[in-house]
Every structure is written in structure tokens, then in C-alpha cells.
Amino acid sequence: MSKALDGVRILDFTHVQSGPTCTQLLAWFGADVIKVERAGEGDATRGQLRDIPDVDSLYFTMLNHNKRSITLDAKNPKGKAVLDKLIKNCDVMVENFAPGALDRMGFTWERIQELNPRMVVASVKGFGPGPYVDCKVYENVAQCAGGSASTTGFDDGPPMVTGAQIGDSGTGLHLALGIVAALYQRNTTGRGQKVLAAMQDSVLNLCRVKLRDQQRLERTGVMKEYPQYPDQHFGDAVPRAGNASGGGQPGSILKCKGWETDPNAYIYFITQGAVWPAVCKVIGEPGWITDEAYATPAARLLHLKPIFARIEQWTMTKDKFEVMDILNAYDIPCGPILSMKEIAEEPSLRESGTIVEVDHPTRGKYLTVGNPIKMSDSSTEVTRSPLLGEHTDEVMAFLGYGAEEIHAMRDEKVI
Ligand code: CAO
């Protein structure tokens, strides 16, 4: 079977998480991704959070599948000459160095265009143009600067970061879309272009509904589906909403049987208007179907806390999977809180290729998250991440270097 991005060659100058997520996706869609790493050291994540001594970490392996790796000192003149050739032979360069690093290496946009006017140059940076443009940024900084932390957590607690890596992997996803769009536009213009995904912007895009709420709050002074309503005061900025859905269908995380000892014995329960009568019947409150205080969504907004407390009395009598089975029979939207252990062991996720077991020559077998995007005409086979410089010789040979030159450059630590 062919792949969506067959024939696209990527110069992958990325490291850590944000850039590598992007190029891994492109590799899963069939692009030939050549990861360029510093000779001797490689991507810093190879050695970070190691669980086995001297073996590439899971941090690295889980972000760099289906790629080739070459080592190169991009600050050495001979290394720069190799990069020139790579630029001429690739369609896309993806990088997430600190601001200005690529220019300092001598690879400005103008220089890259001179070498290959068709090249798409895609960058992740912490911030777009503005006061923080020169800052180095990691995941949680982006979550804080993009509006996520101020709107996550509970009203009586501090701002909170989330486990989902919306700053890094979220930005990598945005960048991948920009690259594919730029390649599509190149079909008509014949030109490459610069593509920028700033981590602050990507987080904010994922927090779009909170900017919606900011404006609703400014207009009306109150947000009736937030837990602060009706008893507490609203300030001038969107407050943290705990586990409230914050959307048009009120929801909450409720305890299930076993919550005293199992930190994940909970379910997310949504009281969608259309199934309110079913909710009332299931929890044993049929009178609430017609009771004026509960009968309409607007009336219920005044009583969400006691409503969820009553529903929780019911969910606490069942385990989360029993609750799920019972509610699904009535089309009541709900979701069990799944631990990573439960997810790793879930057979359906293995069958769909969302969780994949990969074999690695020095690590052995490990689990990873496969391609979350499934395509009917471009399947994904997840292959292990490359060892440092594993493909240097073959890529150098492809660029026209002979065995002796490769040997000499290795002796000089250029590659
Ligand atoms: N050969 C020679 N030099 C190389 C090289 C190579 N193959 N690869 C990298 N380098 C050099 C860079 O040119 C840079 O040199 P200068 O400082 O002289 O310009 C140096 O290595 C360090 O690069 P860096 O500043 O990008 O790396 P860092 O570890 O100091 O910072 C990070 C890391 C992530 C904070 C920074 O790269 C950054 O802000 N990136 C943009 C935002 C981003 O992607 N953040 C997400 C990271 S994932 O959590």
C-alpha cells in the first residue's frame, strides 16, 4: 500500500518533544524523515529519564519512530557543506531550536531559499513575535502563557498544569498541519515557505473555549454552568472550573464503588438535556422529571451541586464499568476515569493500533502510542526509533560522499 506522504523527504532538525512529535507524524504518513543529531551526543532526550542504563530512553524512543538518524556537527564547515546538500535534497526542514540558533549556524531563511527555493522551513518556537520572542520555552511554560493553567484546577487552589502535553505535542500537531498545507500550496506556487507554530499560540488555540467564556463573563458578569454559580463571586477573568464541563451540557467527575482505595474509581457523568428523564429513572428520582426545580436545563443550573451529589450516591454503589454499561444502555454520555495501566492493557486499543508493542535492539519490547490518525489508504506500521547515527553512512552515500571521505569526516568528529 502506498503512503500519503510517499516521496516527501524531511530534514528533521528537531529535539526534545515538540518538533519530534511533528516529524514522527509525518514519518507515519510515509515521509522519509532524516533526523540530524549532534555528533557524539544526539538528542538530549536519548539520555533523559532513562529506565535502563546506556539504552535510549522511552522519552526518545516514543517520539522518534520510523525515522533515520545521522550525526553531524552543523557548526563545522564540512558539516555545513553536508547540510547544504541535505537542504538541496529535502522538501521540508523542521526545527525547534532556541530562537536565532538556526541563523547563528548560518542557515538563515535567505540562505536556505538560495539553496532550495522549494523548501518548506517549519519551526516551533515558544512565542510568536512580541515581547517574549527570544525566550526558550518548555511544555509547562507554554501551558501557563497560553491560558491553560489559569483555567485549570479548582477555584480554591493554585493554577494547574495538565498531564496532556498540549504545549509540546499539541504544537507539534499544529506544525504538522502547517507543513502539509505548505506542501499542498507548493504544488501550485512551486515555492516553499516559512511555517511557524508558537507554543503559546497552539495552547491558546486549544483553550479557545476559555476566551469565549472570558467575553461571555465580561458581557453578563456570570456563567451559570460554572461551579461558582449561584453561590460564589465571579472576578473579572475566567475562573478555574474544577471538573465542571464548562459547556452547554453540565457534567462532573463522580465517585464510584472502591473510590476509598482506588484513585481512579471515578466516572465522568454528563446530564445531557435530552436524557434527563432517563437519568432520573436510573438514579431512582422519577419525581425530578416533572418537578419544576429540576425539569428544565435552566432550572437545573441553580441546583447542579445537589443534583450531582444525588447522582453520586448512585454511582458509588457500582464500579465505574458497571456504571458505564448501565448508562450506555440509555445513551447517557459518560466515561470511566482510566488509569495508564488500564489503557496499556486495553485490548481494543491494541487492535486498533493506538497502543503498539515495538521491539528495540538494546531495550527489548516496549509499548508506545501509535498513529492516532487512521487513514483508509495510508496505513501506519510503527517501526523502532533509530540508534544514534545509525543511518549516517547510507545518507552520506546518498548525498554523494565516498567511503574514504566518510571515514575522514568521522575521524574529525564532523559526523
Ligand atoms: N551541530 C552543532 N550544533 C548544534 C547541533 C548540531 N547538530 N544541534 C544543535 N546545536 C546547537 C545549536 O545551534 C545551539 O547553539 P547556539 O546556542 O550557539 O546557537 C545549541 O546547540 C543549543 O540549542 P538550543 O538552544 O536549541 O538547545 P537548549 O537545550 O539550550 O534549549 C529548548 C532547548 C527546547 C529550550 C530550546 O531549543 C527552545 O526554546 N526551543 C523552541 C521551543 C521548543 O521547541 N520547546 C519545546 C521543547 S520540548 O519540551
CSV table of C-alpha atoms and ligand atoms in Angstrom, one decimal:
chain,number,residue,atom,x,y,z
A,1,MET,CA,0.0,0.0,0.0
A,2,SER,CA,1.3,3.5,-0.8
A,3,LYS,CA,1.5,6.2,1.9
A,4,ALA,CA,0.1,9.7,1.9
A,5,LEU,CA,3.5,11.4,2.1
A,6,ASP,CA,5.5,9.0,-0.1
A,7,GLY,CA,8.3,10.8,-1.8
A,8,VAL,CA,8.5,13.7,0.7
A,9,ARG,CA,11.9,13.9,2.3
A,10,ILE,CA,12.2,15.7,5.7
A,11,LEU,CA,15.4,17.2,7.2
A,12,ASP,CA,14.5,16.7,10.8
A,13,PHE,CA,16.5,19.2,12.9
A,14,THR,CA,14.2,18.7,15.9
A,15,HIS,CA,14.9,17.7,19.5
A,16,VAL,CA,13.1,17.1,22.8
A,17,GLN,CA,9.3,16.7,22.3
A,18,SER,CA,7.5,19.4,20.3
A,19,GLY,CA,9.4,19.1,17.0
A,20,PRO,CA,9.9,15.3,17.2
A,21,THR,CA,6.2,14.7,17.6
A,22,CYS,CA,5.6,16.6,14.4
A,23,THR,CA,8.2,14.7,12.3
A,24,GLN,CA,7.1,11.4,13.8
A,25,LEU,CA,3.6,12.0,12.5
A,26,LEU,CA,5.0,12.9,9.1
A,27,ALA,CA,7.0,9.7,9.1
A,28,TRP,CA,3.9,7.7,9.9
A,29,PHE,CA,2.2,9.3,6.9
A,30,GLY,CA,5.1,7.9,4.8
A,31,ALA,CA,7.7,10.8,4.6
A,32,ASP,CA,11.4,9.8,4.7
A,33,VAL,CA,12.5,11.6,7.9
A,34,ILE,CA,16.2,12.1,8.4
A,35,LYS,CA,16.9,13.2,11.9
A,36,VAL,CA,20.1,15.3,12.2
A,37,GLU,CA,21.7,15.0,15.6
A,38,ARG,CA,24.8,16.4,17.2
A,39,ALA,CA,27.8,14.1,16.8
A,40,GLY,CA,28.6,12.2,19.9
A,41,GLU,CA,25.6,13.4,21.9
A,42,GLY,CA,22.4,13.3,19.9
A,43,ASP,CA,19.0,14.5,21.0
A,44,ALA,CA,19.3,15.2,24.8
A,45,THR,CA,16.2,13.1,25.4
A,46,ARG,CA,18.1,9.9,24.5
A,47,GLY,CA,19.7,10.2,27.9
A,48,GLN,CA,16.9,11.8,29.9
A,49,LEU,CA,14.5,9.8,32.2
A,50,ARG,CA,16.4,6.6,31.5
A,51,ASP,CA,15.0,3.4,32.9
A,52,ILE,CA,17.8,1.2,31.6
A,53,PRO,CA,21.4,2.3,31.8
A,54,ASP,CA,23.1,3.2,28.5
A,55,VAL,CA,19.9,2.5,26.5
A,56,ASP,CA,17.9,5.1,24.6
A,57,SER,CA,15.2,6.4,27.0
A,58,LEU,CA,11.5,5.8,26.4
A,59,TYR,CA,11.2,9.5,26.1
A,60,PHE,CA,13.3,9.4,23.0
A,61,THR,CA,12.1,6.1,21.5
A,62,MET,CA,8.4,7.0,21.9
A,63,LEU,CA,8.9,10.3,19.9
A,64,ASN,CA,11.2,9.2,17.2
A,65,HIS,CA,9.7,6.1,15.5
A,66,ASN,CA,10.0,5.5,11.7
A,67,LYS,CA,12.9,8.0,11.4
A,68,ARG,CA,16.5,7.7,10.2
A,69,SER,CA,19.3,9.2,12.3
A,70,ILE,CA,22.5,10.8,11.1
A,71,THR,CA,25.1,12.7,13.2
A,72,LEU,CA,26.5,16.0,12.1
A,73,ASP,CA,28.4,18.9,13.6
A,74,ALA,CA,26.4,21.7,11.9
A,75,LYS,CA,28.9,24.3,13.2
A,76,ASN,CA,31.9,22.7,11.4
A,77,PRO,CA,32.4,24.0,7.8
A,78,LYS,CA,32.5,20.4,6.5
A,79,GLY,CA,29.3,19.7,8.4
A,80,LYS,CA,27.7,22.8,6.9
A,81,ALA,CA,28.6,21.5,3.5
A,82,VAL,CA,26.7,18.3,4.3
A,83,LEU,CA,23.7,20.3,5.5
A,84,ASP,CA,23.8,22.3,2.2
A,85,LYS,CA,23.4,19.0,0.3
A,86,LEU,CA,20.7,17.8,2.6
A,87,ILE,CA,18.8,21.1,2.1
A,88,LYS,CA,19.1,20.7,-1.6
A,89,ASN,CA,17.7,17.1,-1.4
A,90,CYS,CA,14.9,17.6,1.1
A,91,ASP,CA,11.4,19.1,0.8
A,92,VAL,CA,11.0,20.3,4.3
A,93,MET,CA,13.2,21.3,7.2
A,94,VAL,CA,11.7,21.1,10.6
A,95,GLU,CA,13.4,22.7,13.6
A,96,ASN,CA,12.7,23.7,17.1
A,97,PHE,CA,16.0,25.2,18.3
A,98,ALA,CA,16.0,28.2,20.6
A,99,PRO,CA,15.2,31.5,18.8
A,100,GLY,CA,18.0,32.5,16.5
A,101,ALA,CA,20.0,29.3,16.7
A,102,LEU,CA,19.5,28.3,13.0
A,103,ASP,CA,20.6,31.8,11.9
A,104,ARG,CA,23.6,31.6,14.2
A,105,MET,CA,24.5,28.3,12.4
A,106,GLY,CA,24.4,30.3,9.1
A,107,PHE,CA,21.2,28.8,7.8
A,108,THR,CA,19.0,31.9,7.5
A,109,TRP,CA,15.8,31.8,5.5
A,110,GLU,CA,17.5,33.6,2.7
A,111,ARG,CA,20.4,31.1,2.6
A,112,ILE,CA,18.0,28.1,2.6
A,113,GLN,CA,16.0,29.7,-0.2
A,114,GLU,CA,19.2,30.2,-2.2
A,115,LEU,CA,20.0,26.5,-1.8
A,116,ASN,CA,16.5,25.2,-2.4
A,117,PRO,CA,13.6,27.7,-3.2
A,118,ARG,CA,11.1,24.8,-2.9
A,119,MET,CA,12.0,24.1,0.7
A,120,VAL,CA,9.4,24.5,3.4
A,121,VAL,CA,11.1,25.6,6.7
A,122,ALA,CA,8.9,24.8,9.7
A,123,SER,CA,9.7,25.9,13.2
A,124,VAL,CA,8.3,25.5,16.7
A,125,LYS,CA,9.1,28.4,18.9
A,126,GLY,CA,7.9,29.2,22.4
A,127,PHE,CA,6.3,32.6,21.5
A,128,GLY,CA,5.5,34.4,18.2
A,129,PRO,CA,6.6,37.9,17.6
A,130,GLY,CA,6.3,40.1,20.6
A,131,PRO,CA,8.0,40.7,24.0
A,132,TYR,CA,8.9,37.1,24.6
A,133,VAL,CA,10.0,36.2,21.1
A,134,ASP,CA,13.6,35.4,22.2
A,135,CYS,CA,12.6,33.1,25.2
A,136,LYS,CA,13.4,29.5,25.5
A,137,VAL,CA,10.3,27.6,26.4
A,138,TYR,CA,9.3,24.1,27.7
A,139,GLU,CA,5.9,22.5,28.0
A,140,ASN,CA,4.6,23.9,31.2
A,141,VAL,CA,5.7,27.5,30.4
A,142,ALA,CA,3.5,27.3,27.3
A,143,GLN,CA,0.6,25.9,29.3
A,144,CYS,CA,0.9,28.9,31.6
A,145,ALA,CA,1.4,31.5,28.9
A,146,GLY,CA,-1.3,30.1,26.7
A,147,GLY,CA,-4.2,30.4,29.2
A,148,SER,CA,-4.4,26.7,30.1
A,149,ALA,CA,-3.0,26.9,33.7
A,150,SER,CA,-5.1,29.9,34.8
A,151,THR,CA,-8.3,28.0,33.7
A,152,THR,CA,-7.3,24.5,35.1
A,153,GLY,CA,-7.7,23.3,38.6
A,154,PHE,CA,-10.1,24.2,41.4
A,155,ASP,CA,-11.3,27.7,42.4
A,156,ASP,CA,-9.7,27.5,45.8
A,157,GLY,CA,-6.4,26.2,44.6
A,158,PRO,CA,-3.4,27.5,42.5
A,159,PRO,CA,-3.3,27.4,38.7
A,160,MET,CA,-2.6,23.9,37.5
A,161,VAL,CA,-0.8,22.3,34.5
A,162,THR,CA,-2.4,19.3,32.8
A,163,GLY,CA,-0.8,15.9,32.1
A,164,ALA,CA,-1.7,16.2,28.4
A,165,GLN,CA,1.3,17.7,26.6
A,166,ILE,CA,-0.6,20.4,24.9
A,167,GLY,CA,2.4,22.7,24.7
A,168,ASP,CA,4.8,20.3,23.1
A,169,SER,CA,2.8,17.5,21.3
A,170,GLY,CA,-0.1,20.0,20.7
A,171,THR,CA,2.2,22.4,18.9
A,172,GLY,CA,3.8,19.5,17.0
A,173,LEU,CA,0.4,18.6,15.7
A,174,HIS,CA,-0.3,22.2,14.7
A,175,LEU,CA,3.1,22.4,12.9
A,176,ALA,CA,2.5,19.1,11.0
A,177,LEU,CA,-0.8,20.5,9.6
A,178,GLY,CA,1.0,23.7,8.6
A,179,ILE,CA,3.7,21.7,6.8
A,180,VAL,CA,1.2,19.5,4.9
A,181,ALA,CA,-0.7,22.7,3.9
A,182,ALA,CA,2.5,24.4,2.7
A,183,LEU,CA,3.4,21.3,0.6
A,184,TYR,CA,0.0,21.4,-0.9
A,185,GLN,CA,0.3,25.1,-1.8
A,186,ARG,CA,3.8,24.4,-3.3
A,187,ASN,CA,2.0,22.3,-5.9
A,188,THR,CA,0.6,25.5,-7.4
A,189,THR,CA,3.3,28.1,-6.5
A,190,GLY,CA,6.4,26.0,-6.9
A,191,ARG,CA,7.8,27.8,-3.8
A,192,GLY,CA,8.5,26.8,-0.3
A,193,GLN,CA,7.5,29.0,2.7
A,194,LYS,CA,8.2,29.5,6.4
A,195,VAL,CA,5.7,27.8,8.7
A,196,LEU,CA,5.7,28.9,12.4
A,197,ALA,CA,3.8,27.3,15.2
A,198,ALA,CA,4.4,29.1,18.5
A,199,MET,CA,3.7,27.1,21.6
A,200,GLN,CA,1.7,29.9,23.3
A,201,ASP,CA,-0.5,30.2,20.2
A,202,SER,CA,-1.1,26.5,20.0
A,203,VAL,CA,-2.1,26.2,23.7
A,204,LEU,CA,-4.4,29.2,23.3
A,205,ASN,CA,-6.0,27.6,20.2
A,206,LEU,CA,-6.7,24.5,22.4
A,207,CYS,CA,-8.1,26.9,25.1
A,208,ARG,CA,-10.3,28.7,22.6
A,209,VAL,CA,-13.5,28.0,24.6
A,210,LYS,CA,-12.0,29.8,27.6
A,211,LEU,CA,-11.5,33.0,25.5
A,212,ARG,CA,-15.2,32.5,24.5
A,213,ASP,CA,-16.0,32.4,28.3
A,214,GLN,CA,-13.9,35.5,29.0
A,215,GLN,CA,-16.1,37.5,26.7
A,216,ARG,CA,-19.3,36.0,28.0
A,217,LEU,CA,-18.2,36.8,31.5
A,218,GLU,CA,-17.4,40.4,30.6
A,219,ARG,CA,-20.9,40.8,29.0
A,220,THR,CA,-23.0,39.1,31.6
A,221,GLY,CA,-20.9,39.0,34.8
A,222,VAL,CA,-21.9,35.4,35.4
A,223,MET,CA,-21.5,32.0,33.9
A,224,LYS,CA,-24.3,29.7,35.0
A,225,GLU,CA,-22.7,26.4,34.2
A,226,TYR,CA,-19.5,27.2,36.2
A,227,PRO,CA,-19.3,25.8,39.8
A,228,GLN,CA,-19.1,29.3,41.1
A,229,TYR,CA,-22.8,29.8,40.2
A,230,PRO,CA,-25.0,30.6,42.0
A,231,ASP,CA,-23.3,31.0,45.4
A,232,GLN,CA,-19.9,32.5,44.7
A,233,HIS,CA,-18.5,35.6,43.3
A,234,PHE,CA,-17.1,35.9,39.8
A,235,GLY,CA,-14.0,38.1,39.3
A,236,ASP,CA,-13.0,39.8,36.1
A,237,ALA,CA,-11.3,36.8,34.5
A,238,VAL,CA,-12.5,33.2,33.6
A,239,PRO,CA,-12.1,31.2,36.9
A,240,ARG,CA,-10.9,27.6,37.3
A,241,ALA,CA,-13.9,25.4,36.8
A,242,GLY,CA,-12.7,22.2,38.5
A,243,ASN,CA,-14.3,19.2,36.7
A,244,ALA,CA,-17.4,21.1,35.5
A,245,SER,CA,-17.8,20.6,31.8
A,246,GLY,CA,-18.0,24.3,31.3
A,247,GLY,CA,-20.0,23.6,28.1
A,248,GLY,CA,-23.7,23.5,27.4
A,249,GLN,CA,-24.2,20.1,29.0
A,250,PRO,CA,-23.4,20.1,32.7
A,251,GLY,CA,-21.0,17.3,33.8
A,252,SER,CA,-18.9,16.3,36.7
A,253,ILE,CA,-16.5,13.6,37.9
A,254,LEU,CA,-18.3,11.3,40.4
A,255,LYS,CA,-17.0,8.7,42.8
A,256,CYS,CA,-17.7,5.0,42.1
A,257,LYS,CA,-17.5,1.9,44.2
A,258,GLY,CA,-14.0,1.5,45.5
A,259,TRP,CA,-13.0,5.1,45.4
A,260,GLU,CA,-11.7,4.9,49.0
A,261,THR,CA,-8.7,2.8,47.9
A,262,ASP,CA,-8.6,3.2,44.1
A,263,PRO,CA,-7.6,6.7,43.0
A,264,ASN,CA,-9.2,6.2,39.6
A,265,ALA,CA,-12.6,4.7,40.7
A,266,TYR,CA,-14.5,7.6,39.2
A,267,ILE,CA,-16.7,8.3,36.2
A,268,TYR,CA,-17.4,11.5,34.2
A,269,PHE,CA,-21.2,12.0,34.1
A,270,ILE,CA,-22.9,14.3,31.7
A,271,THR,CA,-26.6,15.3,32.4
A,272,GLN,CA,-27.4,15.9,28.8
A,273,GLY,CA,-30.9,17.6,28.5
A,274,ALA,CA,-32.3,15.0,26.1
A,275,VAL,CA,-31.7,12.1,28.5
A,276,TRP,CA,-32.7,13.8,31.7
A,277,PRO,CA,-35.8,11.6,32.2
A,278,ALA,CA,-33.5,8.5,31.9
A,279,VAL,CA,-31.1,9.9,34.4
A,280,CYS,CA,-33.9,10.5,36.9
A,281,LYS,CA,-35.2,6.9,36.4
A,282,VAL,CA,-31.7,5.3,36.7
A,283,ILE,CA,-30.8,7.1,40.0
A,284,GLY,CA,-34.3,6.5,41.5
A,285,GLU,CA,-35.6,10.1,41.4
A,286,PRO,CA,-38.5,9.8,38.9
A,287,GLY,CA,-40.2,12.8,40.5
A,288,TRP,CA,-37.4,15.0,39.2
A,289,ILE,CA,-38.7,14.5,35.7
A,290,THR,CA,-41.7,16.9,36.3
A,291,ASP,CA,-40.5,18.7,39.5
A,292,GLU,CA,-40.2,22.4,38.5
A,293,ALA,CA,-36.9,22.8,40.2
A,294,TYR,CA,-35.3,20.1,38.0
A,295,ALA,CA,-37.5,19.7,34.9
A,296,THR,CA,-35.7,22.1,32.6
A,297,PRO,CA,-31.9,22.7,31.9
A,298,ALA,CA,-32.2,26.3,33.0
A,299,ALA,CA,-33.8,25.3,36.4
A,300,ARG,CA,-31.2,22.6,36.9
A,301,LEU,CA,-28.3,25.2,36.7
A,302,LEU,CA,-29.4,26.5,40.1
A,303,HIS,CA,-29.1,23.0,41.6
A,304,LEU,CA,-26.2,21.4,39.9
A,305,LYS,CA,-24.3,20.6,43.2
A,306,PRO,CA,-27.2,18.8,44.9
A,307,ILE,CA,-28.1,17.0,41.6
A,308,PHE,CA,-24.6,15.7,41.2
A,309,ALA,CA,-24.4,14.8,44.9
A,310,ARG,CA,-27.6,12.7,44.4
A,311,ILE,CA,-26.3,11.0,41.2
A,312,GLU,CA,-23.0,10.2,43.1
A,313,GLN,CA,-24.9,8.4,45.8
A,314,TRP,CA,-26.0,6.1,43.0
A,315,THR,CA,-22.6,5.8,41.2
A,316,MET,CA,-20.9,4.9,44.5
A,317,THR,CA,-22.9,1.7,44.6
A,318,LYS,CA,-21.4,0.4,41.3
A,319,ASP,CA,-17.9,0.1,39.9
A,320,LYS,CA,-17.1,2.5,37.0
A,321,PHE,CA,-17.5,-0.1,34.3
A,322,GLU,CA,-20.9,-1.2,35.7
A,323,VAL,CA,-22.0,2.5,35.7
A,324,MET,CA,-20.8,2.8,32.1
A,325,ASP,CA,-22.7,-0.3,31.0
A,326,ILE,CA,-25.9,0.9,32.7
A,327,LEU,CA,-25.8,4.4,31.4
A,328,ASN,CA,-24.8,3.4,27.9
A,329,ALA,CA,-28.0,1.4,27.6
A,330,TYR,CA,-29.9,4.8,28.0
A,331,ASP,CA,-27.4,6.8,25.8
A,332,ILE,CA,-26.4,8.8,28.8
A,333,PRO,CA,-23.0,10.3,28.0
A,334,CYS,CA,-20.3,9.2,30.5
A,335,GLY,CA,-16.7,8.0,30.6
A,336,PRO,CA,-14.7,6.0,33.1
A,337,ILE,CA,-11.5,7.6,34.5
A,338,LEU,CA,-9.0,5.2,33.0
A,339,SER,CA,-5.5,4.8,34.5
A,340,MET,CA,-2.5,4.5,32.2
A,341,LYS,CA,-2.3,0.8,33.4
A,342,GLU,CA,-5.8,0.2,32.3
A,343,ILE,CA,-5.2,1.9,28.9
A,344,ALA,CA,-2.0,0.0,28.3
A,345,GLU,CA,-3.9,-3.3,28.9
A,346,GLU,CA,-7.0,-2.4,26.9
A,347,PRO,CA,-7.3,-5.0,24.0
A,348,SER,CA,-9.3,-2.7,21.7
A,349,LEU,CA,-6.6,-0.1,21.7
A,350,ARG,CA,-4.0,-2.8,20.8
A,351,GLU,CA,-6.3,-4.0,18.0
A,352,SER,CA,-6.8,-0.5,16.5
A,353,GLY,CA,-3.0,0.2,16.5
A,354,THR,CA,-3.4,3.0,19.0
A,355,ILE,CA,-1.2,1.2,21.5
A,356,VAL,CA,1.6,-0.7,19.8
A,357,GLU,CA,4.3,-3.0,21.1
A,358,VAL,CA,7.7,-2.3,19.5
A,359,ASP,CA,10.9,-4.3,19.6
A,360,HIS,CA,14.2,-2.4,20.1
A,361,PRO,CA,17.7,-3.9,19.7
A,362,THR,CA,19.1,-2.6,23.0
A,363,ARG,CA,15.9,-2.0,25.0
A,364,GLY,CA,13.8,-5.0,24.0
A,365,LYS,CA,10.0,-4.8,23.8
A,366,TYR,CA,8.1,-1.7,24.9
A,367,LEU,CA,4.7,-0.1,24.4
A,368,THR,CA,4.1,3.1,22.6
A,369,VAL,CA,1.2,5.2,21.3
A,370,GLY,CA,0.8,4.6,17.6
A,371,ASN,CA,-0.6,6.9,15.0
A,372,PRO,CA,-3.8,8.4,16.4
A,373,ILE,CA,-4.9,9.4,12.9
A,374,LYS,CA,-6.2,6.4,10.9
A,375,MET,CA,-6.4,6.6,7.1
A,376,SER,CA,-8.1,4.1,4.9
A,377,ASP,CA,-5.5,4.4,2.1
A,378,SER,CA,-2.3,5.1,4.1
A,379,SER,CA,-1.7,2.6,6.9
A,380,THR,CA,0.9,3.1,9.6
A,381,GLU,CA,3.4,0.5,10.6
A,382,VAL,CA,5.3,1.7,13.7
A,383,THR,CA,9.0,0.9,13.5
A,384,ARG,CA,11.5,1.4,16.2
A,385,SER,CA,13.5,4.7,16.7
A,386,PRO,CA,17.0,4.8,15.2
A,387,LEU,CA,20.1,4.4,17.2
A,388,LEU,CA,22.3,7.5,17.2
A,389,GLY,CA,23.9,7.9,13.8
A,390,GLU,CA,22.5,4.5,12.6
A,391,HIS,CA,21.9,5.8,9.1
A,392,THR,CA,24.8,8.3,8.8
A,393,ASP,CA,26.7,6.1,6.2
A,394,GLU,CA,23.7,5.4,4.0
A,395,VAL,CA,22.6,9.1,4.0
A,396,MET,CA,26.1,10.3,3.3
A,397,ALA,CA,26.5,7.9,0.4
A,398,PHE,CA,23.1,9.1,-0.9
A,399,LEU,CA,24.5,12.6,-0.8
A,400,GLY,CA,27.4,11.5,-2.9
A,401,TYR,CA,30.2,11.1,-0.3
A,402,GLY,CA,32.6,8.2,-0.9
A,403,ALA,CA,33.7,5.8,1.8
A,404,GLU,CA,37.1,7.5,2.4
A,405,GLU,CA,35.5,10.9,2.8
A,406,ILE,CA,33.0,9.5,5.3
A,407,HIS,CA,35.8,7.8,7.2
A,408,ALA,CA,37.9,11.0,7.3
A,409,MET,CA,34.9,13.1,8.5
A,410,ARG,CA,34.2,10.6,11.2
A,411,ASP,CA,37.8,10.8,12.4
A,412,GLU,CA,37.4,14.6,12.5
A,413,LYS,CA,34.2,14.2,14.5
A,414,VAL,CA,32.2,16.1,11.9
A,415,ILE,CA,29.8,13.1,11.7
B,1,CAO,N1,25.6,20.7,15.5
B,1,CAO,C1,26.1,21.8,16.1
B,1,CAO,N2,25.4,22.5,16.9
B,1,CAO,C2,24.1,22.1,17.2
B,1,CAO,C3,23.6,21.0,16.6
B,1,CAO,C4,24.3,20.2,15.7
B,1,CAO,N3,23.9,19.2,15.1
B,1,CAO,N4,22.3,20.8,17.1
B,1,CAO,C5,22.1,21.9,17.9
B,1,CAO,N5,23.2,22.6,18.0
B,1,CAO,C6,23.4,23.8,18.8
B,1,CAO,C7,22.5,25.0,18.4
B,1,CAO,O1,23.0,25.6,17.3
B,1,CAO,C8,22.6,25.8,19.7
B,1,CAO,O2,23.8,26.6,19.6
B,1,CAO,P1,23.8,28.2,19.9
B,1,CAO,O3,23.3,28.3,21.3
B,1,CAO,O4,25.3,28.5,19.8
B,1,CAO,O5,23.0,28.9,18.9
B,1,CAO,C9,22.9,24.8,20.8
B,1,CAO,O6,23.1,23.6,20.2
B,1,CAO,C10,21.7,24.7,21.8
B,1,CAO,O7,20.5,24.6,21.1
B,1,CAO,P2,19.2,25.1,21.8
B,1,CAO,O8,19.4,26.4,22.4
B,1,CAO,O9,18.0,24.9,20.9
B,1,CAO,O10,19.0,24.0,23.0
B,1,CAO,P3,18.8,24.1,24.5
B,1,CAO,O11,18.9,22.8,25.1
B,1,CAO,O12,19.6,25.2,25.2
B,1,CAO,O13,17.3,24.6,24.6
B,1,CAO,C11,14.9,24.4,24.2
B,1,CAO,C12,16.2,23.7,24.5
B,1,CAO,C13,13.9,23.4,24.0
B,1,CAO,C14,14.5,25.2,25.5
B,1,CAO,C15,15.1,25.4,23.0
B,1,CAO,O14,15.6,24.6,21.9
B,1,CAO,C16,13.8,26.1,22.6
B,1,CAO,O15,13.3,27.0,23.2
B,1,CAO,N6,13.2,25.6,21.5
B,1,CAO,C17,12.0,26.2,21.0
B,1,CAO,C18,10.8,25.9,21.8
B,1,CAO,C19,10.6,24.4,21.9
B,1,CAO,O16,10.5,23.6,20.9
B,1,CAO,N7,10.4,23.9,23.1
B,1,CAO,C20,9.9,22.6,23.4
B,1,CAO,C21,10.9,21.7,23.8
B,1,CAO,S1,10.1,20.2,24.3
B,1,CAO,O17,9.7,20.5,25.9
